Coordinates of C-alpha atoms and ligand atoms in Angstrom, one line a residue:
M1 CA 0.0 0.0 0.0
K2 CA 1.1 3.6 -0.6
R3 CA 0.3 6.0 2.3
L4 CA -1.9 9.0 1.5
V5 CA -2.2 12.0 3.8
S6 CA -5.0 14.6 4.2
A7 CA -4.1 18.3 4.0
A8 CA -4.6 18.8 7.8
I9 CA -2.3 15.9 8.7
M10 CA 0.3 17.0 6.1
A11 CA 0.3 20.5 7.5
A12 CA 0.6 19.0 11.1
M13 CA 3.5 16.8 10.0
D14 CA 5.2 19.8 8.3
K15 CA 4.7 21.8 11.6
D16 CA 6.0 19.0 13.8
T17 CA 9.0 18.5 11.6
I18 CA 9.9 22.2 12.0
E19 CA 8.9 22.7 15.7
I20 CA 9.5 19.4 17.3
F21 CA 12.1 17.6 15.1
G22 CA 13.9 20.9 14.5
L23 CA 14.3 20.8 10.7
P24 CA 13.8 24.5 9.6
G25 CA 10.9 25.2 7.3
R26 CA 13.3 26.8 4.8
I27 CA 15.1 23.5 4.4
L28 CA 11.8 21.7 3.7
M29 CA 11.0 24.4 1.1
E30 CA 14.5 24.3 -0.4
T31 CA 14.2 20.5 -0.8
A32 CA 10.7 20.7 -2.2
G33 CA 11.7 23.4 -4.6
R34 CA 15.0 21.8 -5.7
E35 CA 13.3 18.4 -6.3
S36 CA 10.5 20.1 -8.2
G37 CA 13.1 21.8 -10.4
R38 CA 14.9 18.5 -11.0
I39 CA 11.8 16.6 -11.9
I40 CA 10.7 19.4 -14.3
F41 CA 14.2 19.5 -15.8
E42 CA 14.1 15.7 -16.3
N43 CA 10.7 15.7 -17.9
F44 CA 10.8 18.6 -20.3
P45 CA 13.3 19.7 -23.0
L46 CA 13.9 23.0 -21.2
R47 CA 16.8 24.0 -23.5
K48 CA 14.1 24.8 -26.1
M49 CA 11.4 26.1 -23.8
S50 CA 10.6 29.3 -21.9
V51 CA 9.1 28.6 -18.4
L52 CA 6.8 30.9 -16.4
V53 CA 6.4 30.0 -12.7
L54 CA 3.1 31.3 -11.2
C55 CA 3.7 32.0 -7.5
G56 CA 1.0 32.5 -5.0
T57 CA 1.7 34.4 -1.8
G58 CA 1.9 31.3 0.5
N59 CA 4.4 28.5 0.9
N60 CA 3.2 26.8 -2.3
G61 CA 4.5 29.9 -3.9
G62 CA 7.7 29.6 -1.9
D63 CA 8.3 26.2 -3.4
G64 CA 7.9 27.9 -6.8
W65 CA 10.6 30.5 -6.1
V66 CA 13.1 27.8 -5.1
A67 CA 12.3 25.7 -8.2
A68 CA 12.7 28.9 -10.3
R69 CA 16.1 29.6 -8.8
Y70 CA 17.4 26.1 -9.6
L71 CA 16.0 26.2 -13.1
L72 CA 17.6 29.6 -13.6
G73 CA 20.9 28.1 -12.4
W74 CA 20.5 25.3 -15.0
N75 CA 20.3 28.0 -17.8
T76 CA 16.6 27.8 -18.3
D77 CA 14.7 30.7 -19.9
I78 CA 12.6 31.4 -16.9
H79 CA 10.4 34.2 -15.4
V80 CA 8.2 34.2 -12.3
L81 CA 4.9 35.9 -11.9
L82 CA 4.0 36.9 -8.4
A83 CA 0.3 36.6 -8.4
G84 CA -0.9 38.6 -5.4
S85 CA 0.4 41.4 -3.2
A86 CA 4.0 41.2 -2.1
E87 CA 2.9 42.5 1.3
K88 CA 1.1 39.1 1.8
L89 CA 4.1 37.0 1.1
S90 CA 4.7 34.3 3.8
P91 CA 8.1 34.7 5.5
E92 CA 9.7 31.7 3.7
S93 CA 8.3 32.9 0.4
R94 CA 9.7 36.4 0.9
I95 CA 13.1 35.0 1.5
N96 CA 13.0 32.8 -1.5
K97 CA 11.7 35.6 -3.8
S98 CA 14.7 37.7 -2.8
L99 CA 17.2 34.8 -3.3
Y100 CA 15.7 34.2 -6.8
E101 CA 16.1 37.9 -7.6
K102 CA 19.6 38.0 -6.2
A103 CA 20.5 35.1 -8.5
G104 CA 19.4 37.3 -11.4
G105 CA 15.9 36.0 -11.8
R106 CA 13.2 38.1 -13.6
V107 CA 9.9 38.8 -11.9
F108 CA 6.5 40.1 -13.1
M109 CA 4.0 41.3 -10.5
A110 CA 0.2 41.3 -10.8
E111 CA -2.4 41.5 -8.1
D112 CA -5.4 42.5 -10.1
E113 CA -7.0 41.8 -13.4
A114 CA -5.9 45.1 -15.0
A115 CA -2.2 44.3 -14.2
L116 CA -2.8 40.8 -15.6
K117 CA -4.2 42.2 -18.8
N118 CA -1.1 44.4 -19.3
L119 CA 1.2 41.4 -18.9
E120 CA -0.8 38.9 -21.0
Q121 CA 1.4 39.4 -24.1
K122 CA 4.6 38.7 -22.0
L123 CA 3.2 35.9 -19.9
F124 CA 1.7 33.8 -22.6
K125 CA 4.9 33.5 -24.6
A126 CA 5.8 30.7 -22.2
D127 CA 6.0 27.1 -23.3
L128 CA 5.4 25.7 -19.8
F129 CA 3.7 27.0 -16.7
V130 CA 4.7 25.9 -13.2
D131 CA 1.7 26.1 -10.9
A132 CA 2.8 27.3 -7.5
L133 CA -0.4 29.3 -6.8
F134 CA -2.2 27.2 -4.1
G135 CA -1.3 23.9 -2.4
I136 CA -2.8 22.4 0.7
G137 CA -3.6 25.9 2.0
L138 CA -6.4 26.3 -0.4
D139 CA -9.3 26.9 1.9
R140 CA -12.1 28.5 -0.2
P141 CA -13.3 28.5 -3.8
V142 CA -11.0 30.3 -6.3
Q143 CA -12.5 33.5 -7.6
G144 CA -11.7 37.0 -8.8
F145 CA -8.2 37.7 -9.9
Y146 CA -6.9 34.2 -9.3
A147 CA -9.8 32.7 -11.2
K148 CA -9.1 35.1 -14.1
L149 CA -5.4 34.1 -14.1
M150 CA -6.2 30.4 -14.0
E151 CA -8.8 30.8 -16.7
T152 CA -6.2 32.5 -18.9
V153 CA -3.7 29.8 -18.2
T154 CA -6.2 27.1 -19.1
E155 CA -7.4 28.8 -22.3
S156 CA -3.8 29.2 -23.4
G157 CA -3.4 25.5 -23.8
I158 CA 0.2 25.8 -22.5
P159 CA 1.2 22.7 -20.5
V160 CA 1.2 23.0 -16.7
V161 CA 3.2 21.3 -14.0
S162 CA 1.6 21.7 -10.5
L163 CA 3.5 21.8 -7.3
D164 CA 2.0 19.8 -4.4
I165 CA -1.5 19.8 -5.9
P166 CA -3.2 21.3 -9.0
S167 CA -4.3 24.7 -7.8
G168 CA -8.1 24.7 -7.2
I169 CA -8.3 21.0 -6.4
H170 CA -9.3 20.1 -2.8
A171 CA -6.5 18.0 -1.3
D172 CA -8.8 15.6 0.5
T173 CA -11.7 15.1 -1.8
G174 CA -10.4 15.9 -5.3
A175 CA -13.3 18.3 -5.8
I176 CA -12.8 21.5 -7.8
Q177 CA -13.0 24.6 -5.6
G178 CA -14.4 27.2 -8.0
M179 CA -12.0 26.3 -10.7
A180 CA -8.8 24.3 -11.1
L181 CA -5.8 24.0 -13.3
K182 CA -5.2 20.8 -15.2
A183 CA -1.6 19.5 -14.9
S184 CA 0.4 17.0 -17.0
H185 CA 2.5 16.4 -14.0
T186 CA 2.0 17.0 -10.2
I187 CA 5.0 17.0 -7.9
T188 CA 3.6 16.4 -4.4
F189 CA 5.6 16.8 -1.2
G190 CA 5.9 14.3 1.7
F191 CA 3.0 12.0 0.8
A192 CA 0.4 12.0 -2.0
K193 CA -2.9 13.5 -1.0
P194 CA -6.2 11.6 -1.6
G195 CA -7.5 14.5 -3.8
L196 CA -4.9 13.6 -6.4
L197 CA -6.5 10.1 -6.8
L198 CA -10.2 11.0 -6.6
E199 CA -12.1 12.5 -9.6
P200 CA -12.1 15.2 -10.8
G201 CA -8.8 15.8 -9.0
R202 CA -7.3 12.6 -10.5
S203 CA -7.8 13.8 -14.1
H204 CA -6.4 17.2 -13.2
S205 CA -3.2 15.8 -11.7
G206 CA -1.5 13.9 -14.6
T207 CA 1.6 12.0 -13.7
I208 CA 2.1 12.1 -9.9
H209 CA 5.6 12.4 -8.5
V210 CA 5.9 12.0 -4.7
V211 CA 8.9 13.8 -3.3
D212 CA 10.6 13.0 0.0
I213 CA 11.3 16.3 1.6
G214 CA 12.7 14.9 4.8
I215 CA 9.7 14.4 7.1
P216 CA 11.2 11.9 9.5
G217 CA 9.5 8.6 10.3
I218 CA 9.2 9.5 14.0
I219 CA 7.0 12.4 13.0
S220 CA 5.0 10.8 10.2
Q221 CA 4.4 7.7 12.3
K222 CA 2.9 9.9 15.1
Y223 CA -0.2 10.1 12.9
P224 CA -2.2 6.9 12.4
C225 CA -2.2 5.8 8.8
S226 CA -5.9 5.8 7.8
L227 CA -5.6 6.5 4.0
E228 CA -3.8 4.2 1.5
Q229 CA -3.6 3.6 -2.2
V230 CA -3.7 -0.1 -3.2
T231 CA -0.6 -1.2 -5.1
E232 CA 0.0 -4.2 -7.3
K233 CA 2.8 -5.3 -4.9
W234 CA 0.3 -5.4 -2.0
A235 CA -2.3 -7.3 -4.1
A236 CA 0.3 -9.9 -5.2
A237 CA 1.1 -10.6 -1.5
Q238 CA -2.6 -11.0 -0.6
L239 CA -3.7 -13.5 -3.3
P240 CA -5.1 -16.7 -1.6
E241 CA -2.5 -19.5 -1.2
R242 CA -3.2 -22.8 -3.1
S243 CA -1.0 -25.6 -1.7
A244 CA -0.3 -28.7 -3.8
A245 CA -2.4 -30.7 -1.3
S246 CA -5.4 -28.4 -1.3
H247 CA -8.9 -29.5 -2.4
K248 CA -12.1 -27.6 -3.1
G249 CA -13.1 -27.9 0.6
H250 CA -10.3 -25.5 1.4
F251 CA -11.7 -22.7 -0.8
G252 CA -15.1 -22.3 0.7
H253 CA -18.7 -22.8 -0.4
I254 CA -20.7 -19.6 -1.3
L255 CA -24.5 -19.3 -1.2
L256 CA -25.5 -16.7 -3.7
V257 CA -29.0 -15.4 -3.7
G258 CA -30.5 -13.4 -6.6
G259 CA -31.5 -13.8 -10.2
A260 CA -35.2 -12.7 -10.5
P261 CA -36.5 -13.6 -14.0
A262 CA -35.9 -10.2 -15.6
T263 CA -32.4 -10.0 -14.2
R264 CA -31.4 -13.6 -13.9
G265 CA -28.1 -13.1 -15.8
A266 CA -26.8 -11.0 -12.9
A267 CA -26.7 -14.0 -10.7
V268 CA -24.9 -16.1 -13.3
L269 CA -22.3 -13.3 -13.8
A270 CA -21.7 -13.1 -10.0
A271 CA -21.5 -16.9 -9.7
T272 CA -19.1 -17.2 -12.6
A273 CA -16.8 -14.5 -11.3
A274 CA -16.7 -16.2 -7.9
L275 CA -15.6 -19.4 -9.5
R276 CA -13.0 -17.5 -11.6
S277 CA -11.7 -16.0 -8.4
G278 CA -11.0 -19.5 -7.1
C279 CA -13.8 -20.3 -4.7
G280 CA -14.3 -24.1 -4.0
L281 CA -18.1 -24.4 -4.5
I282 CA -21.0 -22.1 -5.3
S283 CA -24.7 -22.7 -4.8
L284 CA -27.1 -20.3 -6.5
A285 CA -30.6 -19.8 -5.1
V286 CA -32.9 -18.2 -7.7
P287 CA -36.7 -18.0 -8.2
E288 CA -37.8 -21.3 -9.9
S289 CA -39.5 -18.9 -12.4
S290 CA -36.0 -17.9 -13.6
L291 CA -35.0 -21.4 -14.6
P292 CA -33.3 -22.4 -16.9
L293 CA -30.6 -19.8 -16.4
P294 CA -28.9 -18.4 -19.5
G295 CA -25.2 -19.1 -19.9
M296 CA -25.0 -21.3 -16.9
L297 CA -21.7 -23.0 -16.1
P298 CA -22.0 -26.7 -15.2
E299 CA -19.7 -25.9 -12.2
I300 CA -22.5 -23.8 -10.6
M301 CA -25.1 -25.7 -8.4
V302 CA -28.5 -24.1 -8.6
Q303 CA -31.7 -24.4 -6.5
G304 CA -35.0 -22.9 -7.6
L305 CA -37.1 -21.5 -4.8
N306 CA -40.8 -20.4 -4.9
G307 CA -40.9 -17.6 -7.5
N308 CA -43.2 -15.8 -10.0
A309 CA -42.7 -13.5 -12.9
K310 CA -41.4 -10.8 -10.6
G311 CA -39.1 -12.8 -8.4
F312 CA -39.1 -14.7 -5.1
C313 CA -42.4 -15.3 -3.5
K314 CA -44.4 -17.5 -1.0
K315 CA -42.2 -20.0 0.9
A316 CA -38.9 -19.0 -0.8
A317 CA -37.5 -17.4 2.4
E318 CA -38.2 -20.3 4.7
S319 CA -36.9 -22.8 2.0
L320 CA -33.7 -20.9 1.9
I321 CA -32.9 -21.6 5.6
P322 CA -31.6 -25.2 5.1
M323 CA -29.3 -23.9 2.3
L324 CA -27.3 -21.8 4.9
E325 CA -25.9 -25.1 6.3
G326 CA -22.2 -25.7 5.4
K327 CA -21.7 -22.4 3.7
S328 CA -18.7 -20.1 4.2
L329 CA -20.6 -16.9 3.4
A330 CA -23.6 -15.7 1.5
A331 CA -23.8 -13.1 -1.2
A332 CA -27.1 -11.4 -2.0
G333 CA -28.4 -8.8 -4.4
P334 CA -27.5 -9.4 -8.0
G335 CA -30.9 -9.3 -9.7
M336 CA -32.6 -10.2 -6.5
G337 CA -35.6 -7.9 -6.7
T338 CA -36.9 -5.8 -3.8
G339 CA -40.2 -7.4 -3.1
K340 CA -41.6 -8.6 0.3
T341 CA -40.1 -12.1 0.0
A342 CA -36.7 -10.7 -1.1
A343 CA -36.8 -8.6 2.1
A344 CA -37.6 -11.7 4.2
I345 CA -34.7 -13.5 2.6
L346 CA -32.3 -10.6 3.4
R347 CA -33.6 -10.6 7.0
I348 CA -32.7 -14.3 7.3
L349 CA -29.2 -13.7 5.9
L350 CA -28.7 -10.7 8.3
E351 CA -29.9 -12.8 11.2
S352 CA -27.7 -15.8 10.2
S353 CA -24.1 -16.3 11.4
L354 CA -22.7 -16.1 7.9
P355 CA -20.5 -13.3 6.7
L356 CA -22.2 -11.4 3.9
V357 CA -21.6 -9.6 0.6
L358 CA -24.5 -7.3 -0.1
D359 CA -24.8 -5.7 -3.6
A360 CA -27.5 -4.1 -5.8
D361 CA -31.1 -4.9 -4.7
A362 CA -29.9 -6.1 -1.3
L363 CA -28.6 -2.5 -0.8
N364 CA -31.9 -1.1 -2.0
L365 CA -33.7 -3.3 0.5
L366 CA -31.5 -2.0 3.3
A367 CA -32.3 1.6 2.2
L368 CA -36.0 0.7 2.1
H369 CA -36.3 -1.1 5.4
G370 CA -35.0 0.5 8.6
E371 CA -35.3 -2.7 10.5
L372 CA -33.0 -4.5 8.0
M373 CA -30.5 -1.6 8.4
D374 CA -30.7 -2.1 12.2
L375 CA -30.0 -5.9 11.7
L376 CA -26.9 -4.9 9.7
S377 CA -25.6 -2.7 12.5
R378 CA -26.1 -5.5 15.0
K379 CA -24.5 -8.2 12.9
K380 CA -21.3 -9.5 14.4
E381 CA -20.0 -11.3 11.3
A382 CA -18.3 -9.4 8.5
C383 CA -20.6 -7.6 6.1
V384 CA -19.3 -6.0 2.9
L385 CA -21.6 -3.6 1.0
T386 CA -20.7 -2.7 -2.6
P387 CA -22.8 0.3 -3.6
H388 CA -22.4 2.5 -6.7
P389 CA -22.9 6.2 -6.0
G390 CA -26.7 6.0 -6.5
E391 CA -27.1 3.1 -4.1
M392 CA -24.8 4.9 -1.7
A393 CA -27.0 8.0 -1.9
R394 CA -30.1 5.9 -1.0
L395 CA -28.3 4.1 1.8
C396 CA -27.1 7.4 3.4
G397 CA -30.2 9.6 2.5
M398 CA -27.8 12.0 0.6
S399 CA -27.8 13.2 -3.0
V400 CA -25.5 11.5 -5.5
Q401 CA -23.7 14.8 -5.9
A402 CA -23.0 15.0 -2.1
V403 CA -21.6 11.5 -2.1
Q404 CA -19.4 12.2 -5.1
E405 CA -18.1 15.5 -3.6
D406 CA -16.5 13.6 -0.7
R407 CA -16.4 9.9 -1.5
I408 CA -14.0 9.1 1.4
S409 CA -16.2 10.7 4.0
A410 CA -19.4 9.1 2.6
A411 CA -17.9 5.6 2.6
S412 CA -16.0 5.9 5.8
N413 CA -18.8 7.5 7.9
F414 CA -21.3 4.8 6.8
A415 CA -18.8 2.0 7.5
L416 CA -18.0 3.4 11.0
E417 CA -21.6 4.1 11.9
K418 CA -23.0 0.7 10.7
G419 CA -19.9 -1.4 11.7
C420 CA -19.6 -2.8 8.2
H421 CA -17.1 -2.8 5.3
L422 CA -18.0 -0.8 2.2
L423 CA -16.7 -0.6 -1.4
L424 CA -17.9 2.7 -2.9
K425 CA -17.6 1.9 -6.6
G426 CA -16.8 4.4 -9.4
A427 CA -13.7 6.1 -10.8
S428 CA -11.2 5.4 -8.0
T429 CA -13.2 3.0 -5.8
V430 CA -13.0 3.6 -2.1
A431 CA -12.8 0.7 0.3
A432 CA -13.8 1.6 3.9
T433 CA -13.5 -0.5 7.0
P434 CA -15.5 -0.3 10.3
D435 CA -12.4 0.9 12.1
G436 CA -11.8 4.0 10.0
I437 CA -9.3 2.8 7.4
C438 CA -9.9 3.8 3.8
R439 CA -8.1 2.4 0.7
I440 CA -8.3 3.9 -2.8
I441 CA -8.2 1.7 -5.8
T442 CA -7.1 3.5 -9.0
K443 CA -7.3 0.5 -11.4
G444 CA -10.2 0.4 -13.8
N445 CA -11.6 2.5 -16.7
P446 CA -14.8 3.9 -18.1
G447 CA -15.3 0.7 -20.2
M448 CA -16.5 -0.9 -17.0
A449 CA -19.6 1.4 -16.9
T450 CA -22.0 -1.2 -18.2
G451 CA -24.7 -3.6 -16.8
G452 CA -23.2 -6.6 -15.1
S453 CA -19.9 -5.0 -14.0
G454 CA -21.1 -4.8 -10.4
D455 CA -22.3 -8.4 -10.4
V456 CA -18.8 -9.5 -11.4
L457 CA -17.2 -7.4 -8.6
C458 CA -19.7 -9.0 -6.2
G459 CA -18.7 -12.4 -7.3
I460 CA -14.9 -11.7 -7.1
L461 CA -15.4 -10.4 -3.6
A462 CA -17.4 -13.4 -2.5
G463 CA -14.9 -15.7 -4.1
L464 CA -12.0 -14.1 -2.2
M465 CA -13.8 -14.2 1.2
A466 CA -14.8 -17.9 0.5
Q467 CA -11.1 -18.6 0.3
G468 CA -10.6 -17.1 3.8
K469 CA -9.5 -13.6 2.9
A470 CA -10.7 -11.2 5.7
A471 CA -13.1 -8.6 4.6
D472 CA -10.7 -5.7 5.1
T473 CA -8.3 -7.4 2.6
A474 CA -10.9 -9.0 0.3
A475 CA -12.7 -5.7 -0.5
P476 CA -9.8 -3.6 -1.8
L477 CA -8.3 -6.7 -3.4
A478 CA -11.5 -7.6 -5.2
A479 CA -11.8 -4.0 -6.5
F480 CA -8.1 -4.0 -7.6
L481 CA -8.4 -7.4 -9.5
H482 CA -11.6 -6.3 -11.1
G483 CA -10.1 -3.0 -12.3
M484 CA -6.9 -4.6 -13.4
A485 CA -8.8 -7.2 -15.4
A486 CA -10.8 -4.4 -17.1
D487 CA -7.6 -2.4 -17.8
H488 CA -6.1 -5.5 -19.4
L489 CA -9.1 -5.9 -21.7
A490 CA -9.2 -2.2 -22.5
E491 CA -5.5 -2.4 -23.4
K492 CA -5.9 -5.5 -25.5
Q493 CA -9.3 -4.9 -27.1
G494 CA -10.1 -1.2 -26.8
P495 CA -11.4 1.3 -24.3
Q496 CA -15.1 0.1 -24.4
G497 CA -17.3 -2.7 -25.6
Y498 CA -15.6 -5.4 -23.6
L499 CA -18.2 -7.4 -21.5
P500 CA -18.3 -8.0 -17.8
S501 CA -18.4 -11.7 -18.5
E502 CA -15.1 -11.2 -20.3
V503 CA -13.7 -9.4 -17.3
A504 CA -14.5 -12.5 -15.2
A505 CA -13.0 -14.8 -17.9
V506 CA -9.6 -12.9 -17.9
L507 CA -9.1 -13.2 -14.1
P508 CA -6.9 -16.3 -14.3
E509 CA -4.6 -14.3 -16.6
I510 CA -4.5 -11.5 -14.1
F511 CA -3.6 -13.9 -11.3
K512 CA -0.8 -15.1 -13.5
I513 CA 0.4 -11.6 -14.3
I514 CA 0.4 -10.5 -10.7
T515 CA 2.1 -13.6 -9.3
T516 CA 4.8 -13.9 -12.0
G517 CA 5.5 -10.2 -12.2
S518 CA 3.6 -8.1 -14.7
Q519 CA 4.7 -8.6 -18.3
W520 CA 1.8 -6.3 -19.2
K521 CA 1.7 -2.6 -18.1
P522 CA -1.0 -0.1 -19.2
Ligands
LIG1 N1 3.7 19.6 2.9 C1 5.0 19.9 3.3 O1 5.6 19.2 4.0 C2 5.5 21.1 2.7 C3 4.7 22.0 2.1 N2 5.1 23.2 1.6 C4 4.3 23.9 0.7 O2 3.4 24.7 1.5 C5 2.1 24.6 0.9 C6 1.1 25.1 1.9 O3 1.4 26.4 2.1 P1 0.3 27.4 2.7 O4 1.1 28.7 2.9 O5 -0.3 26.8 3.9 O6 -0.8 27.7 1.7 P2 -0.8 27.7 0.1 O7 0.5 28.2 -0.4 O8 -1.3 26.4 -0.4 O9 -2.0 28.8 -0.1 C7 -1.6 30.2 -0.1 C8 -2.5 31.0 0.7 O10 -3.6 31.4 -0.2 C9 -4.7 31.7 0.6 N3 -5.8 31.1 0.0 C10 -6.4 29.9 0.2 N4 -7.4 29.7 -0.7 C11 -7.5 30.8 -1.4 C12 -8.3 31.3 -2.5 N5 -9.3 30.5 -3.0 N6 -8.2 32.5 -3.0 C13 -7.2 33.3 -2.6 N7 -6.3 33.0 -1.6 C14 -6.5 31.7 -1.1 C15 -4.5 31.1 2.0 O11 -4.4 32.2 2.9 C16 -3.1 30.4 1.9 O12 -2.3 30.6 3.0 C17 2.1 23.2 0.5 O13 1.1 23.0 -0.5 C18 3.5 23.0 -0.1 O14 3.5 23.4 -1.5 C19 6.4 23.6 2.1 O15 6.9 24.7 1.4 C20 7.4 22.5 1.9 C21 7.0 21.4 2.9
LIG2 K1 -0.2 24.2 -6.9

């Protein structure tokens, strides 16, 4: 896993490093700026380019002055625009502005739109902008003069490299605060911030370079690590072991409930994905009115319960009870329907001693019935919910927009409050645990936005838990494998049009790539 740090904790680490550990802030800034200059120098043909560094008045700007001084020293054609009043310069910025000028650096000043207008001709001769306007100190939406400046930068189409975070992007949520610059590279200090991995922040950040600026372990470890990015190295180490002497009994038996007639394929997709993930056995419980199931694998055992054209009915719930026997866990929801009997079935599963994976209609039933939500909160065994933003909105009683504006808080608050695990699907899936840990999965692509994709993820997750993976590992691992498989197909076949069933089918190849070292890189 790669540690991620919120703006507040990064600022606290910065402060402790200076005040407790005794490393002066100027040294941190000198390191941040020099490393930024080096990375820019290594990634752009600066001999043929003119560079304009846009410095705000805070310490993000300070990093910009230092980077400019080094680039100047490496014979780059460089200017700096101080955007804002010189009176407002932070102490470290003021020092570094004067060092840059002493080294012969050229400065433009603008603190209002009129001054900006007069400079436009000069400014926009640049071939590259370095964005040192705002970093983790951004605390309100960008407007006025800064908005005009950023709008002009964006309209110029000139490439941007952002220091610490693209200006205008919220460090913790990735939301755009008023407006934001779009960078081809972001050079971030200390630790990556979650806002660089969450949309729209992720697509504004470009290639992310994490720079060690000397925050010592004794300071960073003072703060509990609650935010991480899932890495392929971590995933490889988590894959279920399969010893030579193993047999199917070692890899669990899943009970999967769903598949109402109009959506019976969902249950088949989930069951297929569970088998492709390596579970030992899977028993599918569907309404008898859904039989025969399309595309059924002979490996899937299936039981028809009382059902009608809409889904489960009559004695289906009570006839499910004997099927709980001997199972490792139950997964419910894919095409399950939200009728009265489906609710009764979910109640039985929540009251059972089986760990659960709840997806799709099972989540809608939780949102519809408060007493089922109470059963979820009281359940002792692991429960993993896998909502997309719409289902999350219904579960939390929020708007989809509010969920998407702060995905980590939405997922983490629900998981903490209900004592469950939660995978909030979407670009950069968030895996939240009931003890406050959040992992971000950046694998995956828009080609996954198609019916059936969630059913496959549900199956992969159930398959991993059936093999004994604990929920706090199985959830991020399932999302990682699912996204990696989809990326593999997008790379081999094209960015869209591949099918969720094909994502399940390519899982064995993904296991091979991960365990034998990736020959394939997107
Ligand atoms: N993380 C580290 O270890 C280091 C970080 N450094 C750099 O310092 C910035 C954070 O600097 P700070 O002075 O706190 O704030 P910013 O420079 O990000 O913001 C400047 C200033 O702007 C004001 N402001 C906030 N929002 C707005 C707005 N919408 N419009 C106008 N003005 C706004 C606010 O008062 C801010 O203070 C960090 O990102 C790193 O780049 C250290 O230099 C190196 C170590
Ligand atoms: K910035």
